[in-house]
């Protein structure tokens, strides 16, 4: 089965299994009602407010639009970008130059300026996103400073004097009045807000949140980390450029100061104040920040005089921002969402007990599976995953030393060994999360050596991690759907716009995820925050995320950790079933009862090298394996009766 798209068989099976499943992110009647209310409120504000408050409202709308440009790249993807000032300036100066110097129409100038911003973001995105954390913040902040210095010194931009330009012409209708700009700005804010909300629950939005949560896990699900970061950076640049063009036509004049570092910091304050993780945070933050500015100005003027307003505003807002970052880093919208979730939260239903679980041992479950395989005439297939001479060195330490292995279709291969033997490093080499120092890896005779994890995943490999790698703020269903990333094809733009194809694909992914959750007994937790569940349940969620991609080979790193006896037996039955379905399974595990009952072959690793490969019975009886790892039963060790020599204290 191809992992690159959803097949007709997938659709039919998913529809049959969950005919009434709703995605929760399709179009509903209340979406139209909310849009209508937004339009009415914006029109009422534009027509009913005084000219002073109309000007304030138009400016707040622009700041909200800028903050919306920051939310996807910083809030969704977790990439601390402060390049908003630079792209804001690209839009403003682009519109000014194209309309005044070349006589372009305002709309055409806005579109071309956004295209220039997108092109610049594409060229800068890939190198700049090699940086992380505060280095990335400093790098993107430098872009704003470089842009400021350029426009402040170039003759074509008017230097520090700036450039004038005409009012915005929209198909022959010129926007002079402040009320018109207020209405236009907030209608565009509503449109971008809607797109960001749609993106958050779509395929690309889940990919961005997965990148924010754990890049290695996201790459193992087939997500191209660099491409996703670059695409969202482009989207942020286009939104910021649009805000800049609107600003230029609103004031009909551009000069350097509004496009420097200060603007980037103001937008960051808005996003933090409102809530970085939600697009609503941009809207709420912009309104609240302006309210605070007005309130602080009024109070300080009365208490200390007008001379104290500037410094006083900075002091009060800075102190408030520190308090928010310490107490509620999720901002105002985050507080509101947590209150709503607490009200709506229902107690999780207890996991139903299975009456016969404690009476069926793992060995008995294996006997039952062997009987079924014999009746079905099951036989191992071709080699799916092959590794030859794998070596991995970290400086002077050799973690993996010349390991070779083959995994056949329909086989369960267990890799065992002492702690520090190199088992997890081996899995990282096979999955592309680490590059080998030497050796080769191939999947179905196609070389994947040295290819990144997202490319290896496209060849049909899925994996879980030793410590569950889940994503903050995502429920169980969305976490599992991250694993189905390669089974969809909707990109970032279509994720933001509810086209029929995008909605249909999302419903299909939703049903396929439910099918896997049902299989692992996790369906009742679909709407729960994945990180709030027990360790055993989190392990099962990771397995579900790996299975939903319909892999050819499945790598599981210590899946039994945190599972009770009954859950381990259920996992054993599942892995044996997957083998009968033709999936090649490699499992790293320390539970020897599970390993010996589950595995067709066992590969023993010690000090980074292969110690023994054979059937469970052969491995159990090998003296070298016993000495290095398995040990001997305690009753076979004779106690020493002679008393120990007393220690001489000198």
Short mmCIF file of C-alpha atoms in Angstrom, two decimals, residues 137-639:
data_model
loop_
_atom_site.label_atom_id
_atom_site.label_comp_id
_atom_site.label_asym_id
_atom_site.label_seq_id
_atom_site.Cartn_x
_atom_site.Cartn_y
_atom_site.Cartn_z
CA UNK A 137 15.57 35.18 17.49
CA UNK A 138 18.75 37.23 17.15
CA UNK A 139 19.15 36.24 13.50
CA UNK A 140 15.61 37.22 12.52
CA UNK A 141 15.79 40.40 14.60
CA UNK A 142 18.92 41.29 12.64
CA UNK A 143 16.86 41.10 9.43
CA UNK A 144 14.63 43.90 10.72
CA UNK A 145 17.67 45.97 11.70
CA UNK A 146 19.35 45.39 8.31
CA UNK A 147 16.17 46.42 6.50
CA UNK A 148 15.93 49.57 8.63
CA UNK A 149 19.52 50.52 7.83
CA UNK A 150 19.01 49.92 4.10
CA UNK A 151 15.87 52.05 3.71
CA UNK A 152 17.38 54.72 5.94
CA UNK A 153 20.42 55.10 3.68
CA UNK A 154 19.31 54.24 0.13
CA UNK A 155 18.43 57.10 -2.18
CA UNK A 156 15.64 55.20 -3.92
CA UNK A 157 13.73 54.84 -0.62
CA UNK A 158 14.07 58.52 0.21
CA UNK A 159 16.49 57.89 3.06
CA UNK A 160 15.37 59.16 6.43
CA UNK A 161 12.90 61.55 4.75
CA UNK A 162 10.80 58.71 3.40
CA UNK A 163 8.36 58.60 0.48
CA UNK A 164 4.84 59.90 -0.08
CA UNK A 165 2.19 57.86 -1.87
CA UNK A 166 -1.44 58.07 -2.96
CA UNK A 167 -4.52 56.66 -1.29
CA UNK A 168 -5.34 53.04 -2.04
CA UNK A 169 -7.31 52.62 -5.24
CA UNK A 170 -9.57 49.54 -5.16
CA UNK A 171 -10.95 49.08 -8.67
CA UNK A 172 -11.52 52.81 -9.12
CA UNK A 173 -12.68 53.44 -5.56
CA UNK A 174 -10.16 55.42 -3.51
CA UNK A 175 -9.95 54.85 0.25
CA UNK A 176 -9.42 58.22 1.92
CA UNK A 177 -11.62 58.00 4.98
CA UNK A 178 -10.29 56.48 8.21
CA UNK A 179 -13.50 54.51 8.65
CA UNK A 180 -12.88 52.81 5.31
CA UNK A 181 -9.41 51.73 6.42
CA UNK A 182 -10.77 50.45 9.72
CA UNK A 183 -13.34 48.29 7.92
CA UNK A 184 -10.81 47.01 5.36
CA UNK A 185 -8.16 46.25 7.98
CA UNK A 186 -10.48 44.31 10.27
CA UNK A 187 -12.13 42.41 7.44
CA UNK A 188 -8.65 41.24 6.41
CA UNK A 189 -7.86 40.43 10.06
CA UNK A 190 -10.98 38.27 10.13
CA UNK A 191 -9.99 36.51 6.90
CA UNK A 192 -6.42 35.79 8.09
CA UNK A 193 -7.72 34.76 11.53
CA UNK A 194 -10.04 32.26 9.90
CA UNK A 195 -7.21 30.89 7.76
CA UNK A 196 -4.93 30.49 10.79
CA UNK A 197 -7.67 28.70 12.73
CA UNK A 198 -8.23 26.37 9.78
CA UNK A 199 -4.50 25.75 9.45
CA UNK A 200 -4.27 24.77 13.12
CA UNK A 201 -6.61 21.79 12.67
CA UNK A 202 -5.35 20.76 9.23
CA UNK A 203 -2.58 18.49 8.02
CA UNK A 204 0.08 21.20 7.78
CA UNK A 205 -0.92 22.75 11.10
CA UNK A 206 -0.46 19.41 12.84
CA UNK A 207 2.94 19.10 11.18
CA UNK A 208 3.99 22.52 12.52
CA UNK A 209 2.85 21.65 16.05
CA UNK A 210 4.70 18.34 15.82
CA UNK A 211 7.86 20.24 14.86
CA UNK A 212 7.36 22.50 17.86
CA UNK A 213 6.88 19.51 20.15
CA UNK A 214 9.62 17.11 18.97
CA UNK A 215 11.46 17.47 15.68
CA UNK A 216 12.82 13.91 15.64
CA UNK A 217 9.34 12.44 16.06
CA UNK A 218 7.95 14.80 13.41
CA UNK A 219 10.67 13.79 10.93
CA UNK A 220 10.01 10.11 11.64
CA UNK A 221 6.39 10.70 10.64
CA UNK A 222 7.56 11.89 7.22
CA UNK A 223 7.43 15.64 7.88
CA UNK A 224 10.11 17.62 6.05
CA UNK A 225 11.22 19.90 8.90
CA UNK A 226 13.13 22.45 6.84
CA UNK A 227 10.44 22.70 4.15
CA UNK A 228 7.65 23.15 6.71
CA UNK A 229 9.57 25.86 8.56
CA UNK A 230 10.30 27.65 5.30
CA UNK A 231 6.69 27.49 4.12
CA UNK A 232 5.33 28.94 7.35
CA UNK A 233 8.02 31.64 7.26
CA UNK A 234 6.82 32.56 3.77
CA UNK A 235 3.22 32.71 5.00
CA UNK A 236 4.30 34.99 7.86
CA UNK A 237 6.18 37.24 5.42
CA UNK A 238 3.16 37.58 3.11
CA UNK A 239 0.83 38.52 5.98
CA UNK A 240 3.35 41.06 7.33
CA UNK A 241 3.85 42.53 3.86
CA UNK A 242 0.10 42.91 3.42
CA UNK A 243 -0.08 44.82 6.72
CA UNK A 244 2.77 47.06 5.58
CA UNK A 245 1.06 47.91 2.30
CA UNK A 246 -2.18 48.77 4.10
CA UNK A 247 -0.26 50.94 6.56
CA UNK A 248 1.47 52.85 3.77
CA UNK A 249 -1.79 53.61 1.97
CA UNK A 250 -3.49 54.53 5.22
CA UNK A 251 -0.96 57.20 6.27
CA UNK A 252 0.06 57.95 2.62
CA UNK A 253 3.68 58.27 3.69
CA UNK A 254 6.48 55.87 4.65
CA UNK A 255 9.74 56.46 6.49
CA UNK A 256 12.12 54.04 8.25
CA UNK A 257 11.19 54.19 12.00
CA UNK A 258 8.00 52.04 11.87
CA UNK A 259 9.92 49.12 10.33
CA UNK A 260 12.73 48.58 12.79
CA UNK A 261 13.34 46.48 15.87
CA UNK A 262 10.79 48.39 17.97
CA UNK A 263 7.91 47.17 15.79
CA UNK A 264 9.07 43.57 16.05
CA UNK A 265 9.17 43.89 19.85
CA UNK A 266 5.69 45.47 19.92
CA UNK A 267 4.28 42.59 17.88
CA UNK A 268 5.97 40.08 20.19
CA UNK A 269 4.38 41.81 23.20
CA UNK A 270 0.96 41.54 21.55
CA UNK A 271 1.41 37.84 20.84
CA UNK A 272 2.67 37.05 24.35
CA UNK A 273 -0.02 39.15 26.01
CA UNK A 274 -2.87 37.59 24.04
CA UNK A 275 -1.47 34.08 23.78
CA UNK A 276 1.11 32.79 21.31
CA UNK A 277 -0.51 29.41 20.68
CA UNK A 278 -3.84 30.71 19.32
CA UNK A 279 -4.62 33.16 16.49
CA UNK A 280 -7.18 34.72 18.80
CA UNK A 281 -4.23 35.79 20.93
CA UNK A 282 -3.17 38.22 18.19
CA UNK A 283 -6.59 39.88 18.11
CA UNK A 284 -7.08 39.96 21.87
CA UNK A 285 -3.49 41.04 22.50
CA UNK A 286 -3.69 43.97 20.05
CA UNK A 287 -6.92 45.25 21.60
CA UNK A 288 -5.76 44.78 25.20
CA UNK A 289 -2.39 46.42 24.52
CA UNK A 290 -4.04 49.51 23.08
CA UNK A 291 -6.44 49.58 26.04
CA UNK A 292 -3.47 49.43 28.40
CA UNK A 293 -1.68 52.20 26.50
CA UNK A 294 -4.73 54.45 26.78
CA UNK A 295 -5.36 53.60 30.44
CA UNK A 296 -1.73 54.01 31.52
CA UNK A 297 -1.46 57.29 29.64
CA UNK A 298 -4.53 58.65 31.40
CA UNK A 299 -3.43 57.56 34.86
CA UNK A 300 0.19 58.71 34.52
CA UNK A 301 -0.84 62.06 33.09
CA UNK A 302 -2.97 62.72 36.17
CA UNK A 303 -0.39 61.44 38.67
CA UNK A 304 2.96 62.51 37.22
CA UNK A 305 2.20 64.76 34.29
CA UNK A 306 2.49 64.22 30.55
CA UNK A 307 6.30 64.10 30.63
CA UNK A 308 6.19 60.73 32.43
CA UNK A 309 3.90 59.01 29.94
CA UNK A 310 6.49 57.49 27.56
CA UNK A 311 8.84 56.02 30.13
CA UNK A 312 5.96 55.12 32.43
CA UNK A 313 4.17 53.12 29.73
CA UNK A 314 7.34 51.18 28.97
CA UNK A 315 7.93 50.46 32.67
CA UNK A 316 4.38 49.31 33.41
CA UNK A 317 4.02 47.21 30.26
CA UNK A 318 7.44 45.64 30.80
CA UNK A 319 6.54 44.68 34.37
CA UNK A 320 3.19 43.31 33.21
CA UNK A 321 4.85 41.25 30.49
CA UNK A 322 7.28 39.71 33.01
CA UNK A 323 4.37 38.77 35.28
CA UNK A 324 2.48 37.15 32.39
CA UNK A 325 5.53 35.18 31.25
CA UNK A 326 6.06 33.87 34.79
CA UNK A 327 2.47 33.15 35.81
CA UNK A 328 0.62 32.48 32.53
CA UNK A 329 2.95 32.17 29.52
CA UNK A 330 -0.04 31.02 27.45
CA UNK A 331 -1.51 34.54 27.68
CA UNK A 332 -5.07 35.78 28.04
CA UNK A 333 -6.53 33.40 25.48
CA UNK A 334 -4.69 30.49 27.10
CA UNK A 335 -6.29 31.33 30.45
CA UNK A 336 -9.74 31.49 28.83
CA UNK A 337 -9.22 28.18 27.03
CA UNK A 338 -8.09 26.42 30.22
CA UNK A 339 -11.20 27.65 32.04
CA UNK A 340 -13.46 26.41 29.23
CA UNK A 341 -11.69 23.03 29.14
CA UNK A 342 -12.03 22.67 32.91
CA UNK A 343 -15.76 23.31 32.63
CA UNK A 344 -16.24 20.94 29.69
CA UNK A 345 -13.91 18.20 30.94
CA UNK A 346 -15.55 14.87 31.66
CA UNK A 347 -13.97 12.22 33.88
CA UNK A 348 -12.20 9.56 31.83
CA UNK A 349 -13.98 6.26 31.77
CA UNK A 350 -12.21 3.41 33.50
CA UNK A 351 -10.56 0.89 31.24
CA UNK A 352 -12.78 -2.17 31.09
CA UNK A 353 -11.25 -5.30 32.51
CA UNK A 354 -10.96 -8.31 30.30
CA UNK A 355 -12.05 -11.40 32.20
CA UNK A 356 -9.61 -13.87 30.69
CA UNK A 357 -6.48 -11.67 30.55
CA UNK A 358 -4.88 -13.06 33.71
CA UNK A 359 -5.50 -16.67 32.69
CA UNK A 360 -3.68 -16.48 29.34
CA UNK A 361 0.09 -16.24 29.52
CA UNK A 362 2.28 -14.74 26.82
CA UNK A 363 3.59 -18.19 25.95
CA UNK A 364 0.03 -19.46 25.50
CA UNK A 365 -0.79 -16.45 23.30
CA UNK A 366 2.23 -17.29 21.15
CA UNK A 367 1.10 -20.92 20.81
CA UNK A 368 -2.31 -19.70 19.65
CA UNK A 369 -0.69 -17.39 17.09
CA UNK A 370 1.57 -20.17 15.81
CA UNK A 371 -1.49 -22.37 15.31
CA UNK A 372 -3.22 -19.64 13.30
CA UNK A 373 -0.11 -19.11 11.19
CA UNK A 374 0.13 -22.80 10.47
CA UNK A 375 -3.52 -22.96 9.40
CA UNK A 376 -3.05 -19.90 7.19
CA UNK A 377 0.16 -21.28 5.71
CA UNK A 378 2.02 -18.16 6.76
CA UNK A 379 5.61 -17.86 5.60
CA UNK A 380 8.15 -15.07 5.83
CA UNK A 381 8.42 -12.82 2.80
CA UNK A 382 11.28 -10.93 1.20
CA UNK A 383 13.86 -8.89 3.06
CA UNK A 384 12.27 -5.53 3.79
CA UNK A 385 15.03 -3.83 5.79
CA UNK A 386 18.69 -4.69 5.40
CA UNK A 387 21.71 -3.18 7.17
CA UNK A 388 25.32 -4.00 6.44
CA UNK A 389 28.37 -3.07 8.51
CA UNK A 390 26.74 -0.23 10.46
CA UNK A 391 29.17 1.80 12.53
CA UNK A 392 28.47 4.89 14.61
CA UNK A 393 31.15 6.77 16.49
CA UNK A 394 30.68 9.72 18.82
CA UNK A 395 34.16 11.14 19.09
CA UNK A 396 36.26 8.35 20.53
CA UNK A 397 33.28 6.23 21.58
CA UNK A 398 32.01 3.54 19.21
CA UNK A 399 28.30 3.08 20.00
CA UNK A 400 27.58 0.70 17.09
CA UNK A 401 30.36 -1.47 15.72
CA UNK A 402 29.89 -3.37 12.44
CA UNK A 403 26.29 -4.57 12.93
CA UNK A 404 24.49 -6.28 10.04
CA UNK A 405 20.90 -7.49 10.08
CA UNK A 406 17.96 -8.39 7.86
CA UNK A 407 14.26 -8.11 8.69
CA UNK A 408 11.82 -10.12 6.60
CA UNK A 409 8.23 -9.27 5.74
CA UNK A 410 6.00 -10.92 8.35
CA UNK A 411 8.82 -11.35 10.89
CA UNK A 412 9.14 -10.05 14.44
CA UNK A 413 12.83 -9.48 15.18
CA UNK A 414 13.80 -8.62 18.78
CA UNK A 415 17.00 -6.73 19.56
CA UNK A 416 18.18 -7.24 23.13
CA UNK A 417 21.26 -6.40 25.14
CA UNK A 418 22.47 -4.63 28.28
CA UNK A 419 21.86 -0.93 28.87
CA UNK A 420 24.32 1.08 26.79
CA UNK A 421 24.83 -1.75 24.30
CA UNK A 422 23.87 0.53 21.35
CA UNK A 423 20.32 -0.69 20.69
CA UNK A 424 18.61 2.72 20.51
CA UNK A 425 21.52 4.09 18.48
CA UNK A 426 21.00 1.22 16.05
CA UNK A 427 17.32 2.12 15.64
CA UNK A 428 18.25 5.78 15.09
CA UNK A 429 20.65 4.72 12.34
CA UNK A 430 18.03 2.53 10.66
CA UNK A 431 15.37 5.27 10.79
CA UNK A 432 17.58 8.11 9.56
CA UNK A 433 17.54 10.04 12.83
CA UNK A 434 21.33 9.54 12.96
CA UNK A 435 23.81 9.39 10.11
CA UNK A 436 26.08 6.30 10.19
CA UNK A 437 29.84 6.67 10.34
CA UNK A 438 30.07 3.65 8.03
CA UNK A 439 27.78 0.98 6.61
CA UNK A 440 24.62 0.88 4.51
CA UNK A 441 20.86 0.65 5.07
CA UNK A 442 18.34 -0.34 2.41
CA UNK A 443 14.58 -0.78 2.33
CA UNK A 444 13.29 -3.19 -0.31
CA UNK A 445 16.69 -3.04 -2.05
CA UNK A 446 16.59 0.76 -2.26
CA UNK A 447 19.45 2.55 -0.54
CA UNK A 448 18.44 4.98 2.22
CA UNK A 449 21.90 5.33 3.78
CA UNK A 450 22.53 8.88 4.94
CA UNK A 451 19.05 10.08 3.99
CA UNK A 452 17.14 12.16 6.56
CA UNK A 453 14.39 10.60 8.64
CA UNK A 454 11.50 12.10 6.65
CA UNK A 455 12.88 10.56 3.44
CA UNK A 456 13.36 7.17 5.10
CA UNK A 457 9.77 7.37 6.36
CA UNK A 458 8.57 7.80 2.78
CA UNK A 459 10.11 4.42 1.98
CA UNK A 460 7.71 2.78 4.43
CA UNK A 461 9.49 2.87 7.80
CA UNK A 462 7.75 3.96 11.00
CA UNK A 463 9.06 3.98 14.54
CA UNK A 464 8.35 4.73 18.18
CA UNK A 465 10.78 6.14 20.74
CA UNK A 466 12.16 4.87 24.02
CA UNK A 467 10.63 7.85 25.83
CA UNK A 468 7.20 8.77 24.39
CA UNK A 469 7.58 11.76 22.07
CA UNK A 470 4.17 13.42 22.15
CA UNK A 471 3.23 16.97 21.27
CA UNK A 472 2.12 19.61 23.74
CA UNK A 473 -1.45 20.81 23.36
CA UNK A 474 -2.51 18.02 20.98
CA UNK A 475 -5.21 15.48 21.76
CA UNK A 476 -4.80 11.78 21.12
CA UNK A 477 -6.62 11.83 17.77
CA UNK A 478 -4.52 14.69 16.39
CA UNK A 479 -1.32 13.06 17.67
CA UNK A 480 -2.14 9.86 15.80
CA UNK A 481 -3.07 11.81 12.66
CA UNK A 482 0.45 13.28 12.62
CA UNK A 483 1.56 9.74 11.77
CA UNK A 484 -0.75 9.80 8.73
CA UNK A 485 1.04 12.85 7.30
CA UNK A 486 2.36 10.93 4.29
CA UNK A 487 -1.09 9.52 3.53
CA UNK A 488 -2.35 13.01 2.73
CA UNK A 489 -1.17 15.61 0.24
CA UNK A 490 -2.97 18.84 1.16
CA UNK A 491 -0.45 21.68 1.49
CA UNK A 492 -0.34 24.75 3.69
CA UNK A 493 -2.54 27.00 1.54
CA UNK A 494 -5.28 24.39 1.10
CA UNK A 495 -5.04 23.52 4.80
CA UNK A 496 -6.08 27.14 5.46
CA UNK A 497 -8.93 27.13 2.95
CA UNK A 498 -11.77 24.58 3.30
CA UNK A 499 -11.86 23.32 -0.27
CA UNK A 500 -13.96 20.17 -0.87
CA UNK A 501 -10.80 18.14 -1.46
CA UNK A 502 -9.17 19.34 1.76
CA UNK A 503 -12.29 18.59 3.81
CA UNK A 504 -12.66 15.15 2.22
CA UNK A 505 -9.05 14.23 2.90
CA UNK A 506 -9.30 15.40 6.50
CA UNK A 507 -12.39 13.25 7.07
CA UNK A 508 -10.59 10.23 5.62
CA UNK A 509 -7.51 10.76 7.78
CA UNK A 510 -9.77 11.18 10.77
CA UNK A 511 -11.52 7.87 10.13
CA UNK A 512 -8.26 6.01 9.54
CA UNK A 513 -6.88 7.36 12.82
CA UNK A 514 -10.04 6.22 14.62
CA UNK A 515 -9.60 2.78 13.11
CA UNK A 516 -6.10 2.45 14.59
CA UNK A 517 -7.25 3.85 17.94
CA UNK A 518 -9.99 1.22 18.03
CA UNK A 519 -7.46 -1.50 17.33
CA UNK A 520 -5.28 -0.43 20.25
CA UNK A 521 -8.17 0.21 22.64
CA UNK A 522 -7.60 3.98 22.73
CA UNK A 523 -10.79 5.22 21.07
CA UNK A 524 -12.33 6.55 24.28
CA UNK A 525 -9.28 8.77 24.83
CA UNK A 526 -9.44 10.38 21.36
CA UNK A 527 -10.28 13.86 22.68
CA UNK A 528 -7.96 13.71 25.72
CA UNK A 529 -4.67 15.60 25.85
CA UNK A 530 -2.13 12.92 24.93
CA UNK A 531 0.40 14.15 27.49
CA UNK A 532 -2.10 13.81 30.34
CA UNK A 533 -2.41 10.02 29.97
CA UNK A 534 -0.38 7.35 31.73
CA UNK A 535 3.02 6.21 30.48
CA UNK A 536 1.58 2.94 29.20
CA UNK A 537 -1.17 4.75 27.29
CA UNK A 538 1.36 7.18 25.85
CA UNK A 539 3.41 4.22 24.60
CA UNK A 540 0.31 2.83 22.87
CA UNK A 541 -0.41 6.25 21.33
CA UNK A 542 3.09 6.24 19.82
CA UNK A 543 2.48 2.78 18.38
CA UNK A 544 -0.84 3.99 16.96
CA UNK A 545 0.92 6.99 15.39
CA UNK A 546 3.41 4.64 13.77
CA UNK A 547 0.76 2.18 12.54
CA UNK A 548 -1.57 4.74 10.94
CA UNK A 549 1.04 5.39 8.26
CA UNK A 550 0.56 1.82 6.95
CA UNK A 551 4.29 1.00 7.22
CA UNK A 552 6.26 -1.79 5.60
CA UNK A 553 8.64 -1.96 8.56
CA UNK A 554 7.92 -0.96 12.15
CA UNK A 555 10.64 -0.16 14.70
CA UNK A 556 9.59 -0.13 18.36
CA UNK A 557 12.00 1.04 21.06
CA UNK A 558 11.07 -0.51 24.43
CA UNK A 559 7.28 -0.51 23.85
CA UNK A 560 6.57 -2.51 27.03
CA UNK A 561 7.84 0.17 29.41
CA UNK A 562 4.91 1.31 31.54
CA UNK A 563 2.60 -1.53 30.44
CA UNK A 564 1.06 -4.01 32.84
CA UNK A 565 0.95 -7.76 32.18
CA UNK A 566 -2.39 -7.68 30.37
CA UNK A 567 -1.27 -4.77 28.17
CA UNK A 568 1.99 -6.53 27.33
CA UNK A 569 0.08 -9.61 26.26
CA UNK A 570 -2.24 -7.45 24.11
CA UNK A 571 0.83 -5.84 22.53
CA UNK A 572 2.31 -9.28 21.85
CA UNK A 573 -0.90 -10.36 20.11
CA UNK A 574 -0.89 -7.12 18.09
CA UNK A 575 2.71 -7.55 16.92
CA UNK A 576 2.11 -11.15 15.93
CA UNK A 577 -0.99 -10.03 13.98
CA UNK A 578 1.04 -7.34 12.23
CA UNK A 579 3.54 -10.00 11.26
CA UNK A 580 0.77 -12.13 9.75
CA UNK A 581 -0.29 -9.02 7.78
CA UNK A 582 3.18 -8.86 6.22
CA UNK A 583 4.72 -6.03 8.24
CA UNK A 584 8.34 -6.43 9.30
CA UNK A 585 8.66 -5.60 13.00
CA UNK A 586 11.84 -4.83 14.95
CA UNK A 587 11.36 -4.46 18.69
CA UNK A 588 13.89 -3.46 21.35
CA UNK A 589 12.86 -4.76 24.74
CA UNK A 590 14.23 -5.78 28.14
CA UNK A 591 11.23 -7.90 29.20
CA UNK A 592 12.54 -11.37 28.39
CA UNK A 593 9.19 -13.08 28.86
CA UNK A 594 7.73 -10.78 26.22
CA UNK A 595 10.74 -11.13 23.90
CA UNK A 596 10.85 -14.92 24.00
CA UNK A 597 7.11 -15.22 23.41
CA UNK A 598 6.90 -12.54 20.71
CA UNK A 599 10.02 -12.82 18.55
CA UNK A 600 10.67 -15.08 15.59
CA UNK A 601 14.38 -14.27 15.87
CA UNK A 602 16.49 -12.50 18.49
CA UNK A 603 19.50 -10.30 17.72
CA UNK A 604 21.73 -9.83 20.78
CA UNK A 605 23.92 -6.71 20.95
CA UNK A 606 26.72 -6.17 23.45
CA UNK A 607 29.20 -3.28 23.52
CA UNK A 608 27.84 -2.08 20.17
CA UNK A 609 28.52 -5.36 18.34
CA UNK A 610 26.48 -8.42 17.43
CA UNK A 611 26.85 -11.17 20.03
CA UNK A 612 24.33 -13.74 18.79
CA UNK A 613 21.49 -14.06 16.27
CA UNK A 614 19.04 -16.95 16.45
CA UNK A 615 15.68 -18.22 17.56
CA UNK A 616 14.55 -17.43 21.12
CA UNK A 617 15.45 -20.97 22.20
CA UNK A 618 18.92 -20.73 20.67
CA UNK A 619 19.60 -17.39 22.31
CA UNK A 620 18.35 -18.57 25.71
CA UNK A 621 20.76 -21.48 25.62
CA UNK A 622 23.83 -19.57 24.42
CA UNK A 623 26.44 -19.30 27.17
CA UNK A 624 27.90 -16.03 25.86
CA UNK A 625 24.44 -14.40 25.96
CA UNK A 626 23.83 -15.78 29.45
CA UNK A 627 27.13 -14.36 30.68
CA UNK A 628 26.66 -10.96 29.05
CA UNK A 629 22.97 -10.30 29.58
CA UNK A 630 20.50 -13.02 30.56
CA UNK A 631 22.30 -14.33 33.63
CA UNK A 632 21.21 -17.53 35.40
CA UNK A 633 18.34 -18.32 37.78
CA UNK A 634 19.05 -17.34 41.37
CA UNK A 635 18.52 -20.89 42.68
CA UNK A 636 21.36 -22.16 40.48
CA UNK A 637 23.87 -20.02 42.35
CA UNK A 638 25.24 -21.78 45.45
CA UNK A 639 25.60 -19.69 48.55
#
